[in-house]
Tab-separated table of N, CA and C in Angstrom:
chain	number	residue	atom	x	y	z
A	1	UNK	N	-32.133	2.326	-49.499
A	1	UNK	CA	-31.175	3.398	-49.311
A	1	UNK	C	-29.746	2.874	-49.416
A	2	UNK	N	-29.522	1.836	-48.872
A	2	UNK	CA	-27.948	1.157	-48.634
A	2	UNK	C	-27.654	0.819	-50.253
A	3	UNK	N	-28.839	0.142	-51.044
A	3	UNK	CA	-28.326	0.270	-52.327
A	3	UNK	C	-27.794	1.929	-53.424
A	4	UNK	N	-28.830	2.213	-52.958
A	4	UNK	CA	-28.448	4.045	-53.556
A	4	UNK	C	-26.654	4.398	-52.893
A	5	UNK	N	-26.701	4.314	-51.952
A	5	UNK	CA	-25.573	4.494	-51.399
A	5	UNK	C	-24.054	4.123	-51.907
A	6	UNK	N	-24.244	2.111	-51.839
A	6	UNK	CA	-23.434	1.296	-53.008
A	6	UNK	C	-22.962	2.522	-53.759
A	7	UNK	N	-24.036	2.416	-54.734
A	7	UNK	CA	-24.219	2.919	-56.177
A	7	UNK	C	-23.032	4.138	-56.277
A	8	UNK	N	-23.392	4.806	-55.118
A	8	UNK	CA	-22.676	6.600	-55.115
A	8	UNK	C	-21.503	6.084	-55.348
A	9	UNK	N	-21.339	4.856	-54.165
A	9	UNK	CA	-19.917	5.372	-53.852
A	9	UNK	C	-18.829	4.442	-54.967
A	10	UNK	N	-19.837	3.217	-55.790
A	10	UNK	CA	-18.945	2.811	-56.910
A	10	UNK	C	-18.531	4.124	-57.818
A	11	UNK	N	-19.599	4.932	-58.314
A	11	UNK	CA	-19.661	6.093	-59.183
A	11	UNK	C	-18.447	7.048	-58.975
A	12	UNK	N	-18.411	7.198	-57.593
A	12	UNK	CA	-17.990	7.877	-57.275
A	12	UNK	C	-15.766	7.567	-57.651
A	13	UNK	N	-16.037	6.360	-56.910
A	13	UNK	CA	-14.315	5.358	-57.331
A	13	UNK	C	-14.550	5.126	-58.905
A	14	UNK	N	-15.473	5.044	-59.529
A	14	UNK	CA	-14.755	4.647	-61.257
A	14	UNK	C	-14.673	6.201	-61.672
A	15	UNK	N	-15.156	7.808	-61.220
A	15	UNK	CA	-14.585	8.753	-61.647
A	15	UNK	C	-13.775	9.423	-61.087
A	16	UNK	N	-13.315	8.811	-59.710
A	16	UNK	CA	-12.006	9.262	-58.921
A	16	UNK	C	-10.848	8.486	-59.981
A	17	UNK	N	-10.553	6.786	-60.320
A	17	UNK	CA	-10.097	6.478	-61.135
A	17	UNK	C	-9.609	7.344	-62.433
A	18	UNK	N	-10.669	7.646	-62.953
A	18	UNK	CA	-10.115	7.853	-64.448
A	18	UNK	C	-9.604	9.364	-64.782
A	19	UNK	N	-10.519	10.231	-63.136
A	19	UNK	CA	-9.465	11.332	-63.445
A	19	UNK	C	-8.076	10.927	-63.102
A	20	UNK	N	-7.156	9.837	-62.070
A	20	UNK	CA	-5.881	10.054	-61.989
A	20	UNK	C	-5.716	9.023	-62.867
A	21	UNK	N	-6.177	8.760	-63.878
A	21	UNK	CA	-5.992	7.820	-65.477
A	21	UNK	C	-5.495	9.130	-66.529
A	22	UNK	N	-6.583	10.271	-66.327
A	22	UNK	CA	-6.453	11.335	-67.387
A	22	UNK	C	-5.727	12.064	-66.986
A	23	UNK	N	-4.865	12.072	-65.706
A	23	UNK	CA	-3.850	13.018	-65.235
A	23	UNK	C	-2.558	12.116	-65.730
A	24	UNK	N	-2.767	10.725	-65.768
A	24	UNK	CA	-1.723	10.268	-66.207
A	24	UNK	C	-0.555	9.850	-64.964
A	25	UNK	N	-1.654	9.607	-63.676
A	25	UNK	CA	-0.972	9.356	-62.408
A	25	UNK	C	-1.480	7.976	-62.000
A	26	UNK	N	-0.785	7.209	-61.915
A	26	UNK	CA	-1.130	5.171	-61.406
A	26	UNK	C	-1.421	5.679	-59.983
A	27	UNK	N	-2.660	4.912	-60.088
A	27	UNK	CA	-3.523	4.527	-58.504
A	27	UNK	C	-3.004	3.242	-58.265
A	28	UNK	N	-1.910	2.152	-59.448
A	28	UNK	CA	-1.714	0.954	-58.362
A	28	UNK	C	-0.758	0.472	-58.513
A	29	UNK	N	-0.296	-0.295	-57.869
A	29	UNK	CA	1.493	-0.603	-58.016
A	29	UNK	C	2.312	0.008	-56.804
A	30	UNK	N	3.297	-0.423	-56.685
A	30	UNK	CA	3.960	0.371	-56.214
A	30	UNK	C	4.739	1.459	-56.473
A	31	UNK	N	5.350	2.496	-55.886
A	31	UNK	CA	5.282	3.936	-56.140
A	31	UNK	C	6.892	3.995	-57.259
A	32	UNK	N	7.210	4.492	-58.564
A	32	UNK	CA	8.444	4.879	-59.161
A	32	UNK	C	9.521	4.883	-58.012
A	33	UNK	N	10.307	4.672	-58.488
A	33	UNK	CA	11.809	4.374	-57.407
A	33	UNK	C	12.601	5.962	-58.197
A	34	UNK	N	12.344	6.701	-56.635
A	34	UNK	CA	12.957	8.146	-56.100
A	34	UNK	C	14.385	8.097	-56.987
A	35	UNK	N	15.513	6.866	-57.061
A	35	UNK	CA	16.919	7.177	-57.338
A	35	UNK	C	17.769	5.937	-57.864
A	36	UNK	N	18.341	5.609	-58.787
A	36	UNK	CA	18.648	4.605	-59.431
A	36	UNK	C	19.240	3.713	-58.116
A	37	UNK	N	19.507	2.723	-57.517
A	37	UNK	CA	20.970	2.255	-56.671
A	37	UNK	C	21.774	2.311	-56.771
A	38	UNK	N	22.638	2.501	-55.659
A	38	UNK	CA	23.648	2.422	-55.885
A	38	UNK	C	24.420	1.365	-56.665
A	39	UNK	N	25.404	1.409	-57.251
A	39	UNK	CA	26.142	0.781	-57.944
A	39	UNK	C	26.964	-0.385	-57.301
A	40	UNK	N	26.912	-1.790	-56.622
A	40	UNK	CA	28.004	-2.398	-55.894
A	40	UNK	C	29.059	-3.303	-56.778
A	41	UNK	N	28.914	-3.249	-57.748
A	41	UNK	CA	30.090	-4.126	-58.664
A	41	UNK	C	29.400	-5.538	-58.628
A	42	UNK	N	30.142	-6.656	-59.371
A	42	UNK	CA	29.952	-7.625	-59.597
A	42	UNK	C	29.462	-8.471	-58.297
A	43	UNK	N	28.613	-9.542	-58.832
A	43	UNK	CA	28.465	-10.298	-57.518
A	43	UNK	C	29.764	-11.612	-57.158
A	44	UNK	N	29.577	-11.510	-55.891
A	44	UNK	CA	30.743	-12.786	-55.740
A	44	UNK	C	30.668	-13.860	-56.792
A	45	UNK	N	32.115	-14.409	-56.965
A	45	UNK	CA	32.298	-15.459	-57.918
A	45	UNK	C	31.863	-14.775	-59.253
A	46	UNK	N	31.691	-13.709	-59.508
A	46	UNK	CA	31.438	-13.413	-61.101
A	46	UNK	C	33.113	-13.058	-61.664
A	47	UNK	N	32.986	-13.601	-63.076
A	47	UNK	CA	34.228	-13.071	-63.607
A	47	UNK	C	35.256	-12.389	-63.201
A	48	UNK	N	34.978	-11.291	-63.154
A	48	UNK	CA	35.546	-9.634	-63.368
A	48	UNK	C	35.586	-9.429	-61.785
A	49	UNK	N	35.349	-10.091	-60.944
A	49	UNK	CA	35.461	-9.247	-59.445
A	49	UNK	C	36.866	-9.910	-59.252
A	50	UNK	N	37.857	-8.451	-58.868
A	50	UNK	CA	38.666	-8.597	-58.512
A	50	UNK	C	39.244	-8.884	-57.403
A	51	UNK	N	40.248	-9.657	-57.772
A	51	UNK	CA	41.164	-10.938	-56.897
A	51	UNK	C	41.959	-10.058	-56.328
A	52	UNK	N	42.162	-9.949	-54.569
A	52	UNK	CA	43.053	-8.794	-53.876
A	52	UNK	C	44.505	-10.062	-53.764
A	53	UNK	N	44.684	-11.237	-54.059
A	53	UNK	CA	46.189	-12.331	-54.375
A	53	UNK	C	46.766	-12.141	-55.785
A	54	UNK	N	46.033	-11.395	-56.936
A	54	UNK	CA	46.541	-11.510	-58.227
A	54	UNK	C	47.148	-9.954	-58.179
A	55	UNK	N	48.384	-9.721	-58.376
A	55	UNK	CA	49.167	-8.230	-58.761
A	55	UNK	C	48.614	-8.199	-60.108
A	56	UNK	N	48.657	-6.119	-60.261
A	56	UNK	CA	48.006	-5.835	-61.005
A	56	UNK	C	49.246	-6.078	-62.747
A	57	UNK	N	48.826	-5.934	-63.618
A	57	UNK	CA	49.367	-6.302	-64.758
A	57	UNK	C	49.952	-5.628	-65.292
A	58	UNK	N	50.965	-5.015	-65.819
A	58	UNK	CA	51.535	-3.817	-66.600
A	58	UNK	C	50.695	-2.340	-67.149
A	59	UNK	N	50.169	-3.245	-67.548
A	59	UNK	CA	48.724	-1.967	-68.041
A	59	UNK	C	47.886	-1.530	-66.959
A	60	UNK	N	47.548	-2.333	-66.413
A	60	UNK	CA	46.763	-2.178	-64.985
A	60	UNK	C	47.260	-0.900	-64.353
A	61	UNK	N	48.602	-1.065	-64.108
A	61	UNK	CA	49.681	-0.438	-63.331
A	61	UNK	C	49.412	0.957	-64.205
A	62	UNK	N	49.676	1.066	-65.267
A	62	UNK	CA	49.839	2.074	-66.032
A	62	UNK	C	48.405	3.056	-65.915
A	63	UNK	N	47.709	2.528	-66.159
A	63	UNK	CA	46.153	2.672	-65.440
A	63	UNK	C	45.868	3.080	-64.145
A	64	UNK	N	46.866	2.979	-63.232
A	64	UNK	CA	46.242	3.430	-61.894
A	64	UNK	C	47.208	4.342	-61.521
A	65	UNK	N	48.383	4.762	-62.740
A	65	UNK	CA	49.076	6.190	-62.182
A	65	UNK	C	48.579	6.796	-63.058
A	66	UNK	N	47.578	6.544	-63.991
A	66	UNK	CA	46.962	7.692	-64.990
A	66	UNK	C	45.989	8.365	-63.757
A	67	UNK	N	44.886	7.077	-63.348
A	67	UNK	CA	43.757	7.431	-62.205
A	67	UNK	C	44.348	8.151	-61.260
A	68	UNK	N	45.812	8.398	-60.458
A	68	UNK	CA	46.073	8.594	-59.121
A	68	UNK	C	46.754	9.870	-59.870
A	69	UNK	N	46.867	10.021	-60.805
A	69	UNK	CA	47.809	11.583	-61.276
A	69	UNK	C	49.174	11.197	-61.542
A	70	UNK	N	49.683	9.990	-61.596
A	70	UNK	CA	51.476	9.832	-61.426
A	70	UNK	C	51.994	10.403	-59.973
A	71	UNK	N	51.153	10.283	-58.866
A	71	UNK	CA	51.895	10.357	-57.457
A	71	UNK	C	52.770	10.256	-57.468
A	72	UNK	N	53.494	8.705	-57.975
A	72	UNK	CA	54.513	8.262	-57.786
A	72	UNK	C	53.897	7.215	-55.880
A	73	UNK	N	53.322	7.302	-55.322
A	73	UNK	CA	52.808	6.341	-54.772
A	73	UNK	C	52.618	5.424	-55.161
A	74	UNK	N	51.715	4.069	-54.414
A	74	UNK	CA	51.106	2.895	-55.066
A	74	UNK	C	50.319	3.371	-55.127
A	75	UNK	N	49.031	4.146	-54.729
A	75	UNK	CA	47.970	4.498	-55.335
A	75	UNK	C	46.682	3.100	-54.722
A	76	UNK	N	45.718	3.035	-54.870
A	76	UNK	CA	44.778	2.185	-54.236
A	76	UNK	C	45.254	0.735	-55.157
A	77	UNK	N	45.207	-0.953	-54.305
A	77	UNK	CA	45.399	-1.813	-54.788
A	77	UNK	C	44.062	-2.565	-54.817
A	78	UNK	N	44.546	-4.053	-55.528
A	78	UNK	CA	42.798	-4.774	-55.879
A	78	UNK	C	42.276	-5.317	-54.367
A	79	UNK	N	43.101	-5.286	-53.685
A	79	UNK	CA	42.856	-5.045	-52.102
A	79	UNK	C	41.541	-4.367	-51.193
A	80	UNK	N	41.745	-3.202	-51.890
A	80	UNK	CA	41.300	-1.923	-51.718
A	80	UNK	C	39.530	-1.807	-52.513
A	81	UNK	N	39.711	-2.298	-53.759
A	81	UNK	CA	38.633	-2.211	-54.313
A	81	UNK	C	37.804	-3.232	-54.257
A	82	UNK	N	38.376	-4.646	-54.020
A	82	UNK	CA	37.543	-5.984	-53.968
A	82	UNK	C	36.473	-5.788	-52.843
């Protein structure tokens, strides 16, 4: 009997399997990721992460009264964003 039994219950998992095979749903792995991450910028010491001791550059400048609307404020510094 315990062998009959086995038997069912392999039968039973290789056509539980292949219907969520033919639905086109993974029984293994871990589950799709809900939402991209967030975004944190460069990692320390990479290139491009900005230095809050270096003033920003002419263009830079020009660039962050386009971003801020021309306030006429300073507008956020590399301070601010580092």
């Amino acid at each position: 009997m315990r062998l009959v039994s086995r038997a069912l219950h392999e039968i039973r998992m290789s056509l539980t399997v292949a219907g969520w095979t033919w639905l086109g749903l993974s029984v293994t792995g871990p589950p799709p990721p809900t939402a991209d991450p967030p975004l944190t910028g460069p990692p320390e010491g990479h290139p491009e992460r900005v230095r809050p001791d270096v003033p920003l550059t002419p263009g830079e400048t020009a660039l962050q009264r386009q971003l801020t609307g021309g306030s006429g404020g300073p507008g956020p510094s590399r301070a601010q964003h580092g």
